[in-house]
């Protein structure tokens, strides 16, 4: 699978003074002084980090002063995948690293800025955060929570979510959360399988100017989860629930409780994240205390260059791994900015206004949000004072070159664009940005330190400057400890290691340039294969969704889906007042010109909505299966969809 491309355009170059003051420069200086390693640039640092795993991850632990209660016997006991043994014998606790005193974490330093779409706001200092975590910790113990138990939460992106998580982690209990806008069945599918002891829930939530009551969902969960000993209800919209412990009462009763941290093994389960669950019960992805501490210290400290005095924001809900990522700002003494609400309420400027209000340093969002701002022709850099902003991060889907250019033009050419790609599976990005590297138009600046990412062709050979399967050839500490309930490890091996034994296949197309930057082309299991020319779907969407009048799209290549030479189908959501005949000639012309004649669809079909998962990702693979004749109940779990009714037109097209 080859890719032709012009020489990339340089969009942003790091300021030498800023680089000299960065944490990554300090790390290289430290390696020179403490390890005798003279690594001239990022490329040399990355090569060392992926060839001497023990030396690199040991250095990360020491440089960031990871607090081991029991020291490790060594850094890496076994380097096999799956089954790598990281820091065997070590004990530590995630919550201790988030709350311990240190630079930026004095009692009066600001830990959390919270802002809800209706104006409700709260700031928490590190001292107040510690006090509330200690109280909730004592409250959880009183409710019967012990080390190894599970605490689940149906909560928005609020201080209560963060406090409850840190309290659970401090005890060695395992955390799992869902956003309150998930449906009852989707939540039950996730929480029931891990048998939690306590459920923490809000009474309701606000979104897009409306209030929603979730107490019926909470009642349903309480009846379905037989392991529950108690429910704690957060008064978020003014509701109550019989037989629930009030959050405010829990805090008041245990106010003044001492803070303590249970030392747990390096791979002790910290939290359970979930796969999308589009084709069955969501997989419970378990990550460990130690792996997440090291990975997030590396990413936020070195790659994001965050530290005391910074303000870190990423638009997310508690049902997406980016919530787990943004709260890790506490690990490096940064103020985390939590927003709960719609990014489009009252309009798309809401998040940029937030960035101005709270002097956000690092602003993270999704690629679709950037594309929406581009289409609306917003100019936040002219409307708002964003002089505090240093980086704009983007993930969730490949950011188009037009999205890159919009950030540079509409936000400011001095702002670094950190387009990153990774996954829930590792709760991190393994292709990302670094403060000492340039940004090229449409490209992710680098492979992350310690992430042995490369591109493979179909035969499992490494390729450079060609599009191939994204693989990780060496273990990383935040890879799953296990899948919940997968006692023999078969589901985990099937998920990542079937195609290339001993090598993690992630399921994305990637091209790695000779410069070390990369381009992500979308999911490899939804490839467009036309006349032997394969292409990722992101390139297709870039062309289609740039056409005025096209609001959203989904492309399906039915080749290989029960058909050897199937059709290429493009489903379109059109803007109000736009008809298919208005846009089809332009679409055909633009796709022929920008992609190839082979990639002009056989049919364009209008639909009212594109099916999306609860986290907003397009359901390419389930729709492809439905069109191939797979029974809908086998192709997709309706409870995993944000908009299950959107499947109807695809079902109508499926073979009988």
PDB file of C-alpha atoms in Angstrom, residues 225-389:
ATOM      1  CA  UNK A 225     -26.059  -4.942  40.072  1.00  0.00           C
ATOM      2  CA  UNK A 226     -26.378  -7.503  42.816  1.00  0.00           C
ATOM      3  CA  UNK A 227     -22.954  -6.813  44.317  1.00  0.00           C
ATOM      4  CA  UNK A 228     -23.775  -3.227  45.395  1.00  0.00           C
ATOM      5  CA  UNK A 229     -23.601  -2.446  49.099  1.00  0.00           C
ATOM      6  CA  UNK A 230     -24.434   1.259  48.754  1.00  0.00           C
ATOM      7  CA  UNK A 231     -25.257   4.102  46.378  1.00  0.00           C
ATOM      8  CA  UNK A 232     -23.907   7.619  46.890  1.00  0.00           C
ATOM      9  CA  UNK A 233     -25.981  10.334  45.198  1.00  0.00           C
ATOM     10  CA  UNK A 234     -24.470  13.661  44.124  1.00  0.00           C
ATOM     11  CA  UNK A 235     -26.993  16.517  44.126  1.00  0.00           C
ATOM     12  CA  UNK A 236     -26.114  17.923  40.710  1.00  0.00           C
ATOM     13  CA  UNK A 237     -29.488  19.193  39.499  1.00  0.00           C
ATOM     14  CA  UNK A 238     -31.560  19.308  42.680  1.00  0.00           C
ATOM     15  CA  UNK A 239     -32.938  15.773  42.895  1.00  0.00           C
ATOM     16  CA  UNK A 240     -33.068  13.106  45.606  1.00  0.00           C
ATOM     17  CA  UNK A 241     -33.248   9.323  45.766  1.00  0.00           C
ATOM     18  CA  UNK A 242     -34.503   7.085  48.601  1.00  0.00           C
ATOM     19  CA  UNK A 243     -31.972   4.800  50.308  1.00  0.00           C
ATOM     20  CA  UNK A 244     -28.988   6.625  48.835  1.00  0.00           C
ATOM     21  CA  UNK A 245     -26.177   8.233  50.822  1.00  0.00           C
ATOM     22  CA  UNK A 246     -25.900  11.930  50.031  1.00  0.00           C
ATOM     23  CA  UNK A 247     -22.506  13.056  48.722  1.00  0.00           C
ATOM     24  CA  UNK A 248     -22.597  16.201  50.869  1.00  0.00           C
ATOM     25  CA  UNK A 249     -23.509  14.110  53.925  1.00  0.00           C
ATOM     26  CA  UNK A 250     -20.614  11.734  53.236  1.00  0.00           C
ATOM     27  CA  UNK A 251     -18.187  14.656  53.053  1.00  0.00           C
ATOM     28  CA  UNK A 252     -19.545  16.290  56.196  1.00  0.00           C
ATOM     29  CA  UNK A 253     -19.556  13.094  58.250  1.00  0.00           C
ATOM     30  CA  UNK A 254     -15.938  12.280  57.474  1.00  0.00           C
ATOM     31  CA  UNK A 255     -14.497  15.796  57.244  1.00  0.00           C
ATOM     32  CA  UNK A 256     -11.068  15.908  58.839  1.00  0.00           C
ATOM     33  CA  UNK A 257     -10.264  12.239  58.193  1.00  0.00           C
ATOM     34  CA  UNK A 258      -6.539  11.585  57.676  1.00  0.00           C
ATOM     35  CA  UNK A 259      -5.214  11.010  54.161  1.00  0.00           C
ATOM     36  CA  UNK A 260      -3.457   7.699  53.575  1.00  0.00           C
ATOM     37  CA  UNK A 261      -2.360   5.626  50.598  1.00  0.00           C
ATOM     38  CA  UNK A 262      -2.491   1.851  50.331  1.00  0.00           C
ATOM     39  CA  UNK A 263       0.708   0.557  48.704  1.00  0.00           C
ATOM     40  CA  UNK A 264      -0.270  -1.803  45.872  1.00  0.00           C
ATOM     41  CA  UNK A 265       1.749  -3.878  43.369  1.00  0.00           C
ATOM     42  CA  UNK A 266       2.866  -2.080  40.206  1.00  0.00           C
ATOM     43  CA  UNK A 267       0.237  -3.864  38.087  1.00  0.00           C
ATOM     44  CA  UNK A 268      -2.595  -3.657  40.645  1.00  0.00           C
ATOM     45  CA  UNK A 269      -5.817  -2.681  38.786  1.00  0.00           C
ATOM     46  CA  UNK A 270      -6.257   1.106  38.878  1.00  0.00           C
ATOM     47  CA  UNK A 271      -9.289   1.397  36.625  1.00  0.00           C
ATOM     48  CA  UNK A 272     -11.375  -0.422  34.060  1.00  0.00           C
ATOM     49  CA  UNK A 273     -11.896   1.276  30.707  1.00  0.00           C
ATOM     50  CA  UNK A 274     -14.106  -0.236  28.017  1.00  0.00           C
ATOM     51  CA  UNK A 275     -13.985  -1.018  24.336  1.00  0.00           C
ATOM     52  CA  UNK A 276     -16.828   0.471  22.305  1.00  0.00           C
ATOM     53  CA  UNK A 277     -18.924  -2.675  22.598  1.00  0.00           C
ATOM     54  CA  UNK A 278     -20.308  -2.257  19.076  1.00  0.00           C
ATOM     55  CA  UNK A 279     -20.244  -6.005  18.378  1.00  0.00           C
ATOM     56  CA  UNK A 280     -20.852  -7.508  21.797  1.00  0.00           C
ATOM     57  CA  UNK A 281     -20.333  -6.946  25.481  1.00  0.00           C
ATOM     58  CA  UNK A 282     -17.765  -4.142  25.952  1.00  0.00           C
ATOM     59  CA  UNK A 283     -14.349  -5.505  26.884  1.00  0.00           C
ATOM     60  CA  UNK A 284     -13.196  -4.356  30.323  1.00  0.00           C
ATOM     61  CA  UNK A 285      -9.654  -3.064  29.764  1.00  0.00           C
ATOM     62  CA  UNK A 286      -7.714  -3.109  33.040  1.00  0.00           C
ATOM     63  CA  UNK A 287      -4.675  -0.866  33.528  1.00  0.00           C
ATOM     64  CA  UNK A 288      -2.359  -0.832  36.523  1.00  0.00           C
ATOM     65  CA  UNK A 289      -1.316   1.874  38.998  1.00  0.00           C
ATOM     66  CA  UNK A 290       2.345   1.827  38.052  1.00  0.00           C
ATOM     67  CA  UNK A 291       1.984   1.645  34.284  1.00  0.00           C
ATOM     68  CA  UNK A 292      -0.387   4.611  34.210  1.00  0.00           C
ATOM     69  CA  UNK A 293       1.751   6.687  36.616  1.00  0.00           C
ATOM     70  CA  UNK A 294       4.862   6.230  34.461  1.00  0.00           C
ATOM     71  CA  UNK A 295       3.110   6.632  31.110  1.00  0.00           C
ATOM     72  CA  UNK A 296       1.245   9.789  32.104  1.00  0.00           C
ATOM     73  CA  UNK A 297       4.282  11.361  33.794  1.00  0.00           C
ATOM     74  CA  UNK A 298       6.153  10.791  30.537  1.00  0.00           C
ATOM     75  CA  UNK A 299       3.385  12.123  28.292  1.00  0.00           C
ATOM     76  CA  UNK A 300       2.321  15.135  30.331  1.00  0.00           C
ATOM     77  CA  UNK A 301       5.740  15.997  31.699  1.00  0.00           C
ATOM     78  CA  UNK A 302       7.903  15.483  28.611  1.00  0.00           C
ATOM     79  CA  UNK A 303       5.626  15.539  25.554  1.00  0.00           C
ATOM     80  CA  UNK A 304       3.061  18.112  26.734  1.00  0.00           C
ATOM     81  CA  UNK A 305       5.665  19.995  28.806  1.00  0.00           C
ATOM     82  CA  UNK A 306       3.110  20.597  31.543  1.00  0.00           C
ATOM     83  CA  UNK A 307       4.073  21.554  35.071  1.00  0.00           C
ATOM     84  CA  UNK A 308       3.352  24.006  37.894  1.00  0.00           C
ATOM     85  CA  UNK A 309       1.628  27.172  36.700  1.00  0.00           C
ATOM     86  CA  UNK A 310       0.104  25.539  33.611  1.00  0.00           C
ATOM     87  CA  UNK A 311      -3.614  24.971  33.028  1.00  0.00           C
ATOM     88  CA  UNK A 312      -4.522  21.788  31.206  1.00  0.00           C
ATOM     89  CA  UNK A 313      -7.891  21.324  29.480  1.00  0.00           C
ATOM     90  CA  UNK A 314      -9.249  18.574  27.263  1.00  0.00           C
ATOM     91  CA  UNK A 315     -12.895  18.439  26.288  1.00  0.00           C
ATOM     92  CA  UNK A 316     -14.129  15.025  27.383  1.00  0.00           C
ATOM     93  CA  UNK A 317     -16.698  13.081  29.352  1.00  0.00           C
ATOM     94  CA  UNK A 318     -16.014  10.478  32.031  1.00  0.00           C
ATOM     95  CA  UNK A 319     -16.867   7.784  29.482  1.00  0.00           C
ATOM     96  CA  UNK A 320     -13.810   8.530  27.302  1.00  0.00           C
ATOM     97  CA  UNK A 321     -10.192   7.755  28.162  1.00  0.00           C
ATOM     98  CA  UNK A 322      -9.299  11.428  27.713  1.00  0.00           C
ATOM     99  CA  UNK A 323     -10.892  12.070  31.131  1.00  0.00           C
ATOM    100  CA  UNK A 324      -8.380   9.663  32.683  1.00  0.00           C
ATOM    101  CA  UNK A 325      -5.681  11.465  30.703  1.00  0.00           C
ATOM    102  CA  UNK A 326      -6.593  15.058  31.573  1.00  0.00           C
ATOM    103  CA  UNK A 327      -6.830  14.456  35.323  1.00  0.00           C
ATOM    104  CA  UNK A 328      -3.240  13.195  35.182  1.00  0.00           C
ATOM    105  CA  UNK A 329      -2.249  16.855  35.046  1.00  0.00           C
ATOM    106  CA  UNK A 330      -2.214  16.561  38.840  1.00  0.00           C
ATOM    107  CA  UNK A 331       0.737  14.151  38.586  1.00  0.00           C
ATOM    108  CA  UNK A 332       2.926  16.991  37.277  1.00  0.00           C
ATOM    109  CA  UNK A 333       1.544  19.745  39.528  1.00  0.00           C
ATOM    110  CA  UNK A 334      -0.627  21.337  36.849  1.00  0.00           C
ATOM    111  CA  UNK A 335      -4.079  22.887  37.316  1.00  0.00           C
ATOM    112  CA  UNK A 336      -6.668  20.758  35.503  1.00  0.00           C
ATOM    113  CA  UNK A 337      -9.637  22.472  33.869  1.00  0.00           C
ATOM    114  CA  UNK A 338     -12.845  20.407  33.873  1.00  0.00           C
ATOM    115  CA  UNK A 339     -15.800  21.389  31.686  1.00  0.00           C
ATOM    116  CA  UNK A 340     -19.201  19.722  31.764  1.00  0.00           C
ATOM    117  CA  UNK A 341     -21.672  20.437  28.998  1.00  0.00           C
ATOM    118  CA  UNK A 342     -22.074  20.721  25.261  1.00  0.00           C
ATOM    119  CA  UNK A 343     -19.132  22.113  23.262  1.00  0.00           C
ATOM    120  CA  UNK A 344     -21.728  23.770  21.028  1.00  0.00           C
ATOM    121  CA  UNK A 345     -23.820  25.533  23.684  1.00  0.00           C
ATOM    122  CA  UNK A 346     -24.789  28.288  23.267  1.00  0.00           C
ATOM    123  CA  UNK A 347     -22.544  28.059  20.181  1.00  0.00           C
ATOM    124  CA  UNK A 348     -19.193  26.622  19.095  1.00  0.00           C
ATOM    125  CA  UNK A 349     -17.316  29.510  20.716  1.00  0.00           C
ATOM    126  CA  UNK A 350     -18.110  28.146  24.202  1.00  0.00           C
ATOM    127  CA  UNK A 351     -14.828  26.276  24.657  1.00  0.00           C
ATOM    128  CA  UNK A 352     -12.706  29.116  23.269  1.00  0.00           C
ATOM    129  CA  UNK A 353     -14.420  31.480  25.701  1.00  0.00           C
ATOM    130  CA  UNK A 354     -13.553  28.999  28.464  1.00  0.00           C
ATOM    131  CA  UNK A 355      -9.910  29.066  27.331  1.00  0.00           C
ATOM    132  CA  UNK A 356      -9.887  32.860  27.621  1.00  0.00           C
ATOM    133  CA  UNK A 357     -11.662  32.918  31.007  1.00  0.00           C
ATOM    134  CA  UNK A 358      -9.298  30.477  32.652  1.00  0.00           C
ATOM    135  CA  UNK A 359      -6.063  31.294  30.810  1.00  0.00           C
ATOM    136  CA  UNK A 360      -5.770  27.744  29.504  1.00  0.00           C
ATOM    137  CA  UNK A 361      -2.197  26.778  28.581  1.00  0.00           C
ATOM    138  CA  UNK A 362      -2.889  23.497  26.797  1.00  0.00           C
ATOM    139  CA  UNK A 363      -6.286  23.226  25.063  1.00  0.00           C
ATOM    140  CA  UNK A 364      -7.298  19.735  23.972  1.00  0.00           C
ATOM    141  CA  UNK A 365     -10.325  18.763  21.918  1.00  0.00           C
ATOM    142  CA  UNK A 366     -11.466  16.378  19.182  1.00  0.00           C
ATOM    143  CA  UNK A 367     -10.749  16.564  15.472  1.00  0.00           C
ATOM    144  CA  UNK A 368     -14.498  16.717  14.635  1.00  0.00           C
ATOM    145  CA  UNK A 369     -14.834  19.804  16.884  1.00  0.00           C
ATOM    146  CA  UNK A 370     -11.972  21.482  14.989  1.00  0.00           C
ATOM    147  CA  UNK A 371     -13.660  20.613  11.701  1.00  0.00           C
ATOM    148  CA  UNK A 372     -16.932  22.108  12.954  1.00  0.00           C
ATOM    149  CA  UNK A 373     -15.172  25.339  13.926  1.00  0.00           C
ATOM    150  CA  UNK A 374     -13.557  25.429  10.486  1.00  0.00           C
ATOM    151  CA  UNK A 375     -16.915  24.987   8.743  1.00  0.00           C
ATOM    152  CA  UNK A 376     -18.474  27.728  10.873  1.00  0.00           C
ATOM    153  CA  UNK A 377     -15.501  29.961   9.946  1.00  0.00           C
ATOM    154  CA  UNK A 378     -14.849  30.835  13.593  1.00  0.00           C
ATOM    155  CA  UNK A 379     -11.919  33.133  14.419  1.00  0.00           C
ATOM    156  CA  UNK A 380     -11.342  32.575  18.158  1.00  0.00           C
ATOM    157  CA  UNK A 381      -7.893  34.150  18.087  1.00  0.00           C
ATOM    158  CA  UNK A 382      -9.451  37.456  17.022  1.00  0.00           C
ATOM    159  CA  UNK A 383     -12.499  37.290  19.300  1.00  0.00           C
ATOM    160  CA  UNK A 384     -10.835  36.074  22.512  1.00  0.00           C
ATOM    161  CA  UNK A 385      -7.633  36.766  24.408  1.00  0.00           C
ATOM    162  CA  UNK A 386      -5.848  33.449  23.944  1.00  0.00           C
ATOM    163  CA  UNK A 387      -2.359  34.752  24.714  1.00  0.00           C
ATOM    164  CA  UNK A 388      -2.045  32.182  27.518  1.00  0.00           C
ATOM    165  CA  UNK A 389      -2.500  29.349  25.017  1.00  0.00           C
TER     166      UNK A 389
END
